Amino acid sequence: MNEWIFSDFEHTPNAHWIFLPAAFRPLTILLFDRAGAAGLVLGAYLTVYGTTGSSALHEAIFAITLGVTPWIAVSLGKWAMDIPRNLAGLGARHIVLLSTLCASLNAVTLNGYLWTIGRLEGGGIQILTVFVGDLLGSVILLFIISTALALSLPSRSRR
């Protein structure tokens, strides 16, 4: 869906200026922790399988990077912001900070891996593209989700 709606915003096959699925990374980890990370790895592998023109090992490392990186980012963020395991007190500010942390770590990790294997396209702009794309995608999708919830849930003042 992201490619269909935002096809004009693709910098390279690995970097989009707007990437909506990025919002699901921190949300999945917040809700399901390690099982969420495993799901992200599996989902990433099924998405990239056969599309990279590379070995199965490259695709597996790529998928592991895309699944484990958000788990590390969210775990560090929860620790730094003292967010309890049951997510009590989790607010919009926390979600924004966790999404920013995920976007930052993903941009550096993903492009660091691609640079290491000699497949980084676009140079330094690639890192910026992944960061901005993940962040904008998260903001757009989280806005849509929060608006839908606000419209569908009863207001506290009406109780």
mmCIF file of C-alpha atoms in Angstrom:
data_model
loop_
_atom_site.group_PDB
_atom_site.id
_atom_site.type_symbol
_atom_site.label_atom_id
_atom_site.label_comp_id
_atom_site.label_asym_id
_atom_site.label_seq_id
_atom_site.Cartn_x
_atom_site.Cartn_y
_atom_site.Cartn_z
ATOM 1 C CA MET A 1 0.000 0.000 0.000
ATOM 2 C CA ASN A 2 2.843 2.393 0.857
ATOM 3 C CA GLU A 3 4.470 1.808 -2.525
ATOM 4 C CA TRP A 4 1.165 2.310 -4.313
ATOM 5 C CA ILE A 5 0.236 5.566 -2.530
ATOM 6 C CA PHE A 6 3.722 7.066 -2.199
ATOM 7 C CA SER A 7 5.550 5.612 -5.204
ATOM 8 C CA ASP A 8 6.805 9.090 -6.152
ATOM 9 C CA PHE A 9 8.564 9.344 -2.785
ATOM 10 C CA GLU A 10 10.911 6.382 -3.290
ATOM 11 C CA HIS A 11 14.566 7.385 -3.108
ATOM 12 C CA THR A 12 15.913 3.849 -3.566
ATOM 13 C CA PRO A 13 14.269 0.422 -3.113
ATOM 14 C CA ASN A 14 15.455 0.517 0.528
ATOM 15 C CA ALA A 15 14.583 4.153 1.283
ATOM 16 C CA HIS A 16 11.300 6.012 0.978
ATOM 17 C CA TRP A 17 10.661 9.623 1.981
ATOM 18 C CA ILE A 18 7.338 8.425 3.451
ATOM 19 C CA PHE A 19 7.118 4.889 4.860
ATOM 20 C CA LEU A 20 3.816 4.195 6.638
ATOM 21 C CA PRO A 21 4.663 0.707 7.997
ATOM 22 C CA ALA A 22 7.330 2.256 10.222
ATOM 23 C CA ALA A 23 4.614 3.168 12.754
ATOM 24 C CA PHE A 24 3.875 -0.497 13.349
ATOM 25 C CA ARG A 25 7.400 -1.236 14.557
ATOM 26 C CA PRO A 26 7.287 0.583 17.913
ATOM 27 C CA LEU A 27 3.594 -0.262 18.405
ATOM 28 C CA THR A 28 4.229 -3.965 17.809
ATOM 29 C CA ILE A 29 7.132 -3.999 20.254
ATOM 30 C CA LEU A 30 5.158 -2.050 22.885
ATOM 31 C CA LEU A 31 2.271 -4.495 22.666
ATOM 32 C CA PHE A 32 4.096 -7.803 22.193
ATOM 33 C CA ASP A 33 7.741 -7.202 23.257
ATOM 34 C CA ARG A 34 10.014 -10.061 22.075
ATOM 35 C CA ALA A 35 7.185 -11.887 20.317
ATOM 36 C CA GLY A 36 6.540 -8.649 18.408
ATOM 37 C CA ALA A 37 10.203 -8.487 17.411
ATOM 38 C CA ALA A 38 10.015 -12.087 16.203
ATOM 39 C CA GLY A 39 6.889 -11.208 14.220
ATOM 40 C CA LEU A 40 8.635 -8.207 12.670
ATOM 41 C CA VAL A 41 11.602 -10.398 11.675
ATOM 42 C CA LEU A 42 9.280 -12.980 10.112
ATOM 43 C CA GLY A 43 7.205 -10.316 8.358
ATOM 44 C CA ALA A 44 10.304 -8.571 7.043
ATOM 45 C CA TYR A 45 11.722 -11.870 5.787
ATOM 46 C CA LEU A 46 8.515 -12.763 3.993
ATOM 47 C CA THR A 47 8.462 -9.273 2.473
ATOM 48 C CA VAL A 48 12.061 -9.273 1.223
ATOM 49 C CA TYR A 49 12.310 -12.963 0.301
ATOM 50 C CA GLY A 50 13.301 -13.204 -3.342
ATOM 51 C CA THR A 51 13.216 -9.454 -3.956
ATOM 52 C CA THR A 52 16.807 -8.443 -3.233
ATOM 53 C CA GLY A 53 18.592 -10.458 -5.880
ATOM 54 C CA SER A 54 20.885 -11.696 -3.127
ATOM 55 C CA SER A 55 21.460 -14.774 -1.068
ATOM 56 C CA ALA A 56 19.092 -16.109 1.558
ATOM 57 C CA LEU A 57 21.698 -15.100 4.158
ATOM 58 C CA HIS A 58 21.490 -11.442 3.067
ATOM 59 C CA GLU A 59 17.701 -11.562 3.217
ATOM 60 C CA ALA A 60 17.810 -13.156 6.679
ATOM 61 C CA ILE A 61 20.270 -10.549 8.024
ATOM 62 C CA PHE A 62 18.174 -7.793 6.468
ATOM 63 C CA ALA A 63 15.010 -9.156 8.136
ATOM 64 C CA ILE A 64 16.715 -9.632 11.503
ATOM 65 C CA THR A 65 17.994 -6.064 11.346
ATOM 66 C CA LEU A 66 14.493 -4.740 10.597
ATOM 67 C CA GLY A 67 12.959 -6.726 13.472
ATOM 68 C CA VAL A 68 15.565 -6.500 16.201
ATOM 69 C CA THR A 69 16.437 -2.811 15.754
ATOM 70 C CA PRO A 70 12.989 -1.540 16.842
ATOM 71 C CA TRP A 71 13.039 -3.913 19.815
ATOM 72 C CA ILE A 72 16.373 -2.431 20.926
ATOM 73 C CA ALA A 73 15.118 1.124 20.349
ATOM 74 C CA VAL A 74 11.870 0.602 22.260
ATOM 75 C CA SER A 75 13.625 -1.258 25.078
ATOM 76 C CA LEU A 76 16.133 1.588 25.462
ATOM 77 C CA GLY A 77 13.345 4.158 25.247
ATOM 78 C CA LYS A 78 11.212 2.393 27.851
ATOM 79 C CA TRP A 79 14.196 2.204 30.160
ATOM 80 C CA ALA A 80 15.208 5.858 29.628
ATOM 81 C CA MET A 81 11.650 7.154 30.081
ATOM 82 C CA ASP A 82 10.876 4.713 32.911
ATOM 83 C CA ILE A 83 7.875 3.223 31.122
ATOM 84 C CA PRO A 84 6.626 0.214 33.096
ATOM 85 C CA ARG A 85 6.090 -3.184 31.551
ATOM 86 C CA ASN A 86 2.314 -2.760 31.722
ATOM 87 C CA LEU A 87 2.676 0.559 29.815
ATOM 88 C CA ALA A 88 0.841 2.493 32.535
ATOM 89 C CA GLY A 89 1.169 6.224 31.911
ATOM 90 C CA LEU A 90 2.189 5.778 28.277
ATOM 91 C CA GLY A 91 1.269 8.957 26.442
ATOM 92 C CA ALA A 92 1.477 10.552 23.019
ATOM 93 C CA ARG A 93 4.833 12.119 23.914
ATOM 94 C CA HIS A 94 6.268 8.658 24.661
ATOM 95 C CA ILE A 95 4.976 7.253 21.363
ATOM 96 C CA VAL A 96 6.506 10.153 19.425
ATOM 97 C CA LEU A 97 9.853 9.763 21.195
ATOM 98 C CA LEU A 98 9.867 5.991 20.696
ATOM 99 C CA SER A 99 8.993 6.422 17.001
ATOM 100 C CA THR A 100 11.829 8.940 16.629
ATOM 101 C CA LEU A 101 14.243 6.585 18.369
ATOM 102 C CA CYS A 102 13.127 3.697 16.135
ATOM 103 C CA ALA A 103 13.510 5.835 12.992
ATOM 104 C CA SER A 104 16.993 6.961 14.051
ATOM 105 C CA LEU A 105 18.267 3.526 14.971
ATOM 106 C CA ASN A 106 16.707 1.939 11.884
ATOM 107 C CA ALA A 107 18.295 4.510 9.561
ATOM 108 C CA VAL A 108 21.746 3.987 11.038
ATOM 109 C CA THR A 109 21.553 0.197 11.419
ATOM 110 C CA LEU A 110 19.978 -0.579 8.050
ATOM 111 C CA ASN A 111 22.302 1.691 6.116
ATOM 112 C CA GLY A 112 25.292 0.614 8.186
ATOM 113 C CA TYR A 113 24.603 -2.961 7.147
ATOM 114 C CA LEU A 114 24.154 -1.974 3.495
ATOM 115 C CA TRP A 115 27.382 0.049 3.615
ATOM 116 C CA THR A 116 29.248 -2.875 5.200
ATOM 117 C CA ILE A 117 28.276 -5.213 2.374
ATOM 118 C CA GLY A 118 28.912 -2.573 -0.304
ATOM 119 C CA ARG A 119 25.261 -2.073 -1.288
ATOM 120 C CA LEU A 120 24.537 1.404 0.064
ATOM 121 C CA GLU A 121 22.822 3.381 -2.692
ATOM 122 C CA GLY A 122 22.615 7.152 -2.579
ATOM 123 C CA GLY A 123 25.322 7.829 -0.011
ATOM 124 C CA GLY A 124 24.568 9.888 3.080
ATOM 125 C CA ILE A 125 21.213 11.036 1.749
ATOM 126 C CA GLN A 126 20.073 7.417 2.085
ATOM 127 C CA ILE A 127 20.379 7.593 5.888
ATOM 128 C CA LEU A 128 18.398 10.837 5.964
ATOM 129 C CA THR A 129 15.760 9.387 3.627
ATOM 130 C CA VAL A 130 15.185 6.330 5.823
ATOM 131 C CA PHE A 131 15.013 8.480 8.975
ATOM 132 C CA VAL A 132 12.602 11.041 7.470
ATOM 133 C CA GLY A 133 10.536 8.342 5.762
ATOM 134 C CA ASP A 134 10.145 6.324 8.950
ATOM 135 C CA LEU A 135 9.344 9.424 10.986
ATOM 136 C CA LEU A 136 6.835 10.884 8.494
ATOM 137 C CA GLY A 137 5.237 7.485 7.975
ATOM 138 C CA SER A 138 4.856 7.067 11.728
ATOM 139 C CA VAL A 139 3.426 10.560 12.192
ATOM 140 C CA ILE A 140 0.904 10.132 9.365
ATOM 141 C CA LEU A 141 -0.266 6.682 10.444
ATOM 142 C CA LEU A 142 -0.374 7.536 14.156
ATOM 143 C CA PHE A 143 -2.418 10.654 13.322
ATOM 144 C CA ILE A 144 -4.873 8.534 11.335
ATOM 145 C CA ILE A 145 -5.121 5.966 14.153
ATOM 146 C CA SER A 146 -5.551 8.598 16.875
ATOM 147 C CA THR A 147 -8.178 10.472 14.850
ATOM 148 C CA ALA A 148 -10.110 7.264 14.201
ATOM 149 C CA LEU A 149 -9.986 6.407 17.898
ATOM 150 C CA ALA A 150 -11.048 9.908 18.920
ATOM 151 C CA LEU A 151 -14.022 9.755 16.570
ATOM 152 C CA SER A 152 -15.069 6.230 17.493
ATOM 153 C CA LEU A 153 -14.557 6.177 21.268
ATOM 154 C CA PRO A 154 -16.961 7.926 23.607
ATOM 155 C CA SER A 155 -15.722 11.196 25.028
ATOM 156 C CA ARG A 156 -14.788 11.245 28.715
ATOM 157 C CA SER A 157 -16.919 14.345 29.211
ATOM 158 C CA ARG A 158 -20.040 12.515 28.022
ATOM 159 C CA ARG A 159 -19.752 9.743 30.623
#
